[in-house]
Short mmCIF file of C-alpha atoms and ligand atoms in Angstrom, two decimals:
data_model
loop_
_atom_site.label_atom_id
_atom_site.label_comp_id
_atom_site.label_asym_id
_atom_site.label_seq_id
_atom_site.Cartn_x
_atom_site.Cartn_y
_atom_site.Cartn_z
CA MET A 1 69.37 92.60 89.46
CA PRO A 2 71.53 94.83 87.27
CA LYS A 3 74.02 93.04 85.00
CA TYR A 4 77.65 93.12 86.08
CA GLU A 5 80.81 92.54 84.04
CA GLY A 6 83.77 91.05 85.94
CA LEU A 7 84.61 91.76 89.57
CA ILE A 8 82.88 94.71 91.18
CA PHE A 9 84.50 96.94 93.79
CA ARG A 10 82.85 99.53 96.00
CA PRO A 11 83.82 101.57 99.06
CA PRO A 12 82.97 99.94 102.44
CA SER A 13 80.46 102.71 103.16
CA GLU A 14 78.45 101.81 100.05
CA ALA A 15 77.69 98.30 101.34
CA ASP A 16 73.95 99.03 101.41
CA SER A 17 73.86 100.86 98.07
CA LEU A 18 72.67 99.66 94.71
CA ILE A 19 75.82 99.30 92.62
CA LEU A 20 75.32 100.40 89.05
CA GLN A 21 78.13 99.69 86.61
CA VAL A 22 78.17 102.65 84.26
CA GLU A 23 81.83 102.24 83.30
CA ILE A 24 83.70 99.00 82.70
CA GLY A 25 87.28 99.21 84.01
CA CYS A 26 89.37 102.26 84.87
CA SER A 27 90.69 104.90 82.47
CA ASN A 28 94.02 105.02 84.31
CA ASN A 29 94.68 101.33 84.99
CA THR A 30 98.43 101.73 85.40
CA CYS A 31 98.85 101.64 89.19
CA THR A 32 101.34 98.92 90.04
CA PHE A 33 99.58 97.83 93.26
CA CYS A 34 96.07 97.60 91.80
CA TYR A 35 94.64 94.46 90.29
CA SER A 36 90.99 95.55 90.32
CA TYR A 37 90.46 96.26 86.63
CA LYS A 38 93.52 94.75 84.96
CA ASP A 39 91.39 92.22 83.06
CA LYS A 40 88.92 94.81 81.78
CA LYS A 41 89.07 96.90 78.64
CA LEU A 42 87.77 100.41 79.26
CA ARG A 43 84.22 100.91 78.06
CA ILE A 44 81.46 103.33 78.95
CA ARG A 45 78.09 101.64 78.96
CA SER A 46 75.35 103.07 76.78
CA LEU A 47 72.31 104.78 78.26
CA GLU A 48 70.19 101.94 76.85
CA GLU A 49 72.23 99.34 78.75
CA ILE A 50 72.05 101.41 81.93
CA GLU A 51 68.31 101.95 81.66
CA SER A 52 67.77 98.26 81.03
CA ASP A 53 69.58 97.63 84.36
CA LEU A 54 67.34 100.14 86.09
CA ARG A 55 64.22 98.42 84.73
CA GLU A 56 65.47 95.17 86.30
CA THR A 57 65.36 96.84 89.71
CA LEU A 58 61.80 98.18 89.41
CA PRO A 59 60.30 95.61 91.83
CA TYR A 60 62.35 97.09 94.67
CA ALA A 61 62.86 100.64 93.34
CA LYS A 62 61.20 102.24 96.38
CA ARG A 63 63.79 100.66 98.66
CA VAL A 64 66.77 102.16 96.82
CA ARG A 65 68.15 105.05 98.87
CA LYS A 66 71.76 105.07 97.76
CA VAL A 67 73.35 104.31 94.40
CA PHE A 68 77.06 103.85 93.76
CA LEU A 69 78.36 104.33 90.22
CA ALA A 70 81.14 101.86 89.30
CA ASP A 71 83.72 100.96 87.99
CA GLY A 72 87.08 102.47 88.88
CA ASP A 73 86.70 106.11 87.84
CA ALA A 74 83.19 106.64 86.54
CA LEU A 75 83.64 110.41 86.76
CA VAL A 76 85.62 110.04 83.52
CA ILE A 77 82.24 109.87 81.77
CA LYS A 78 81.31 113.05 79.92
CA THR A 79 79.25 115.43 82.02
CA ASP A 80 76.21 115.46 79.70
CA LYS A 81 75.94 111.69 79.91
CA LEU A 82 76.45 111.63 83.67
CA LEU A 83 73.67 114.20 84.00
CA LYS A 84 71.37 111.94 81.97
CA ILE A 85 72.31 108.98 84.21
CA LEU A 86 71.59 111.00 87.36
CA ASN A 87 68.24 112.13 85.97
CA LEU A 88 67.31 108.52 85.22
CA LEU A 89 68.30 107.45 88.75
CA TYR A 90 66.12 110.06 90.43
CA LYS A 91 63.26 109.17 88.06
CA TYR A 92 63.43 105.43 88.83
CA TYR A 93 64.11 105.71 92.56
CA PRO A 94 61.66 108.05 94.34
CA ASN A 95 63.41 107.66 97.71
CA LEU A 96 66.96 108.10 96.45
CA TRP A 97 68.97 110.47 98.66
CA ARG A 98 72.57 109.98 97.60
CA VAL A 99 74.62 108.98 94.57
CA GLY A 100 78.32 108.23 94.95
CA ILE A 101 81.09 107.74 92.41
CA TYR A 102 84.78 106.80 92.17
CA ALA A 103 87.02 109.42 90.59
CA THR A 104 90.66 110.17 89.96
CA ALA A 105 92.11 113.64 90.42
CA LEU A 106 92.46 113.90 86.65
CA ASN A 107 88.75 113.17 86.12
CA VAL A 108 87.97 116.13 88.39
CA LEU A 109 90.53 118.45 86.81
CA HIS A 110 89.16 117.68 83.35
CA LYS A 111 85.78 119.10 84.37
CA THR A 112 84.99 122.78 84.81
CA ASP A 113 83.49 124.15 88.03
CA ASP A 114 80.28 124.70 86.09
CA GLU A 115 80.16 121.02 85.08
CA LEU A 116 80.86 119.87 88.65
CA ARG A 117 78.16 122.21 89.97
CA LYS A 118 75.64 120.79 87.48
CA LEU A 119 76.48 117.26 88.69
CA LYS A 120 76.05 118.36 92.30
CA ASP A 121 72.70 119.99 91.49
CA ALA A 122 71.60 116.82 89.66
CA GLY A 123 72.16 114.79 92.84
CA LEU A 124 75.72 113.49 92.82
CA GLY A 125 76.56 113.63 96.51
CA ILE A 126 79.87 112.01 97.32
CA ILE A 127 83.11 111.55 95.40
CA TYR A 128 85.58 108.81 96.41
CA LEU A 129 89.11 109.62 95.34
CA GLY A 130 92.20 107.46 95.79
CA ILE A 131 95.07 109.72 96.79
CA GLU A 132 97.08 106.67 97.86
CA SER A 133 100.10 108.73 98.96
CA GLY A 134 101.04 112.38 99.21
CA ASP A 135 104.64 111.60 98.33
CA ASP A 136 105.42 112.36 94.68
CA VAL A 137 108.28 109.87 94.58
CA ILE A 138 105.92 107.09 95.64
CA LEU A 139 103.19 108.29 93.27
CA ARG A 140 105.67 108.12 90.39
CA ARG A 141 106.98 104.71 91.46
CA VAL A 142 103.53 103.18 91.60
CA LYS A 143 102.60 104.81 88.27
CA LYS A 144 99.62 106.69 89.62
CA ASN A 145 100.04 109.22 86.78
CA MET A 146 99.05 112.09 89.05
CA THR A 147 101.00 114.44 91.32
CA SER A 148 100.25 115.42 94.88
CA ALA A 149 99.60 118.98 93.67
CA GLN A 150 96.92 117.66 91.30
CA MET A 151 95.39 115.64 94.15
CA VAL A 152 95.20 118.74 96.34
CA GLU A 153 93.73 120.88 93.57
CA ALA A 154 91.10 118.29 92.65
CA CYS A 155 90.09 117.70 96.27
CA LYS A 156 89.82 121.40 97.05
CA ARG A 157 87.55 121.88 94.04
CA ILE A 158 85.34 118.95 95.08
CA LEU A 159 84.87 120.52 98.51
CA LYS A 160 84.37 124.02 97.10
CA ILE A 161 81.46 122.80 94.97
CA GLY A 162 79.90 121.21 98.08
CA PHE A 163 80.35 117.47 97.48
CA GLU A 164 81.30 115.14 100.27
CA LEU A 165 84.84 113.95 99.66
CA SER A 166 86.11 110.57 100.75
CA ILE A 167 89.80 109.94 100.13
CA THR A 168 91.74 106.73 100.47
CA ILE A 169 95.36 106.53 101.46
CA ILE A 170 97.53 103.43 101.54
CA LEU A 171 99.71 102.73 104.56
CA GLY A 172 102.89 100.92 103.60
CA LEU A 173 102.84 102.06 99.97
CA GLY A 174 106.39 103.45 100.28
CA GLY A 175 107.74 100.18 101.66
CA LYS A 176 110.60 100.18 104.14
CA ASN A 177 112.62 102.91 102.50
CA ARG A 178 109.87 105.55 102.21
CA TRP A 179 107.54 104.89 105.12
CA ARG A 180 108.40 108.20 106.75
CA GLU A 181 107.81 110.14 103.53
CA ASN A 182 104.56 108.28 102.96
CA ALA A 183 103.26 109.41 106.35
CA ILE A 184 104.60 112.96 106.34
CA GLU A 185 103.74 113.83 102.74
CA THR A 186 100.28 112.24 102.93
CA ALA A 187 99.58 114.30 106.05
CA ARG A 188 100.79 117.39 104.18
CA VAL A 189 98.32 116.75 101.37
CA ILE A 190 95.48 116.23 103.87
CA ASN A 191 96.47 119.46 105.64
CA GLU A 192 96.46 121.37 102.36
CA ILE A 193 93.01 120.01 101.47
CA ASN A 194 91.78 120.96 104.99
CA ALA A 195 89.94 118.72 105.02
CA PRO A 196 88.45 115.69 103.26
CA THR A 197 85.06 114.77 104.71
CA TYR A 198 86.34 111.23 105.21
CA ILE A 199 89.85 109.79 105.27
CA GLY A 200 89.95 106.04 104.70
CA ALA A 201 93.24 104.36 105.47
CA LEU A 202 93.95 101.05 103.76
CA THR A 203 97.03 98.92 104.32
CA LEU A 204 99.01 97.81 101.30
CA MET A 205 98.40 94.28 100.07
CA ILE A 206 100.42 92.89 97.19
CA PRO A 207 98.17 90.75 95.01
CA ARG A 208 99.68 88.23 92.62
CA GLY A 209 99.57 89.38 89.02
CA THR A 210 100.36 93.01 89.79
CA PRO A 211 103.62 94.72 88.77
CA LEU A 212 104.23 95.41 92.47
CA PHE A 213 104.13 91.68 93.16
CA GLU A 214 106.89 91.21 90.58
CA GLU A 215 108.95 93.93 92.29
CA TYR A 216 108.39 92.24 95.64
CA ILE A 217 109.47 88.83 94.32
CA ALA A 218 112.54 90.41 92.73
CA GLY A 219 113.45 91.93 96.11
CA GLU A 220 112.95 95.48 94.80
CA PHE A 221 110.11 96.31 97.18
CA GLU A 222 110.27 95.57 100.88
CA PRO A 223 106.89 95.70 102.61
CA LEU A 224 106.41 96.88 106.18
CA THR A 225 105.58 94.54 109.03
CA ASP A 226 102.37 94.98 111.00
CA LEU A 227 104.10 96.98 113.75
CA GLU A 228 105.91 99.15 111.21
CA ILE A 229 102.53 99.91 109.63
CA LEU A 230 101.27 101.06 113.04
CA LYS A 231 104.32 103.28 113.43
CA GLU A 232 103.60 104.80 110.02
CA MET A 233 99.94 105.34 110.91
CA ARG A 234 101.01 106.98 114.16
CA LEU A 235 103.32 109.39 112.34
CA LEU A 236 100.60 110.15 109.77
CA ILE A 237 97.99 111.00 112.41
CA ASP A 238 100.52 112.95 114.43
CA GLN A 239 101.34 115.09 111.38
CA ILE A 240 97.73 115.82 110.45
CA ASP A 241 97.04 119.39 111.39
CA ILE A 242 93.65 120.50 110.09
CA THR A 243 91.15 123.06 111.28
CA ASN A 244 88.10 121.59 109.51
CA LYS A 245 86.71 118.28 110.69
CA SER A 246 87.46 114.99 108.98
CA ILE A 247 86.32 111.50 109.87
CA PHE A 248 89.29 109.14 109.96
CA ARG A 249 88.78 105.40 109.60
CA SER A 250 91.03 102.39 109.21
CA ASN A 251 88.16 99.88 109.24
CA HIS A 252 88.90 98.44 105.79
CA ALA A 253 89.63 94.70 105.88
CA SER A 254 93.22 95.25 104.73
CA ASN A 255 94.17 96.98 107.99
CA TYR A 256 95.84 95.41 111.01
CA LEU A 257 94.19 97.80 113.46
CA PRO A 258 90.70 99.20 112.86
CA LEU A 259 90.43 102.73 114.23
CA GLY A 260 87.85 105.48 113.91
CA GLY A 261 87.54 109.04 115.08
CA THR A 262 87.04 112.64 114.08
CA LEU A 263 90.10 114.75 113.44
CA PRO A 264 91.35 117.03 114.83
CA ASP A 265 89.29 116.41 118.01
CA ASP A 266 90.20 112.75 118.52
CA LYS A 267 93.84 112.99 117.50
CA GLU A 268 95.30 112.43 120.98
CA LYS A 269 92.90 109.54 121.65
CA LEU A 270 93.84 107.82 118.38
CA LEU A 271 97.55 108.24 119.09
CA GLU A 272 97.10 106.81 122.57
CA VAL A 273 95.32 103.73 121.20
CA ILE A 274 98.14 103.16 118.68
CA ASP A 275 100.82 103.63 121.35
CA ASN A 276 99.13 101.10 123.62
CA VAL A 277 98.87 98.55 120.82
CA ILE A 278 102.52 99.09 119.83
CA LYS A 279 103.50 98.46 123.46
CA ASN A 280 101.36 95.35 123.76
CA PRO A 281 100.24 94.08 120.34
CA ILE A 282 99.43 90.48 121.27
CA GLY A 283 95.90 89.59 120.21
CA LYS A 284 95.11 93.15 119.10
CA LEU A 285 96.09 93.04 115.43
CA ARG A 286 94.14 91.45 112.60
CA PRO A 287 96.01 88.27 111.62
CA GLU A 288 97.59 88.26 108.17
CA TYR A 289 95.23 85.54 106.90
CA TYR A 290 92.14 87.66 107.75
CA ARG A 291 93.30 90.66 105.77
CA ARG A 292 91.36 91.30 102.55
CA LEU A 293 91.25 93.83 99.77
S1 LIG B 1 94.19 102.43 91.85
FE1 LIG B 1 92.44 103.53 91.00
S2 LIG B 1 93.31 104.74 89.30
FE2 LIG B 1 94.82 103.17 89.81
S3 LIG B 1 94.37 101.48 88.39
FE3 LIG B 1 93.28 101.04 90.31
S4 LIG B 1 91.24 101.92 90.01
FE4 LIG B 1 92.56 102.80 88.43
#
């Protein structure tokens, strides 16, 4: 097994992937709702450390088909080094068909098209990017350090180069006083990207130890109820108006209602499901105590 430092996070769709920790922590690490890497000091692992991990996996190397590069924004790593890592991966794993990575919009914008193309050609296949919200007021409040315009630009470049793009958005991130803006502005960003390959909706959780938890305790942040979250999700889906296809999912364990479909084709079906659950929610929503990050 590779060696891991601290808690490891990966997208739900990388459940069957080998997780390789090439970065420790997250270069941003300021988001008020995120506790994932707060206890880690940013460090990029050396090629020697990474290769020693790969040697550990040799007994089952032929079974590795997907690799996910952690931690929080491994695309921050310099392109030359990432290319060396990708070359090593395809050398060690003869049946490897996809490598995925977490990135922030800034990581993408700090690379040239030529660098991104080289990474694509070297076998990086999918980029997971946390947009969180399309509303700039919310992005500022949660200290994301990026604007919605930067999110759109980064996502459009990812798609132009030919990567798959999986974005995450957070329902409820605006709390009670910006739920409408969270839905409408996030839909606007998705429409401008036209369209992410995958849209993953999470529902806000407020872990202890985060700055957002402090705001919540101080009464400065009022979270939405389960039904209000559904209303926000309904408005978001209703406002999405894309011509290219995008797979929408709310199957993450933080959500009250797991949904899945392809937009724009399944838009009416998704709205109908939400409407029916809003009308009769009993027994249809994930209980609070089953929700997870
Ligand atoms: S949400 Fe993403 S960018 Fe923000 S601190 Fe967490 S991992 Fe880093």
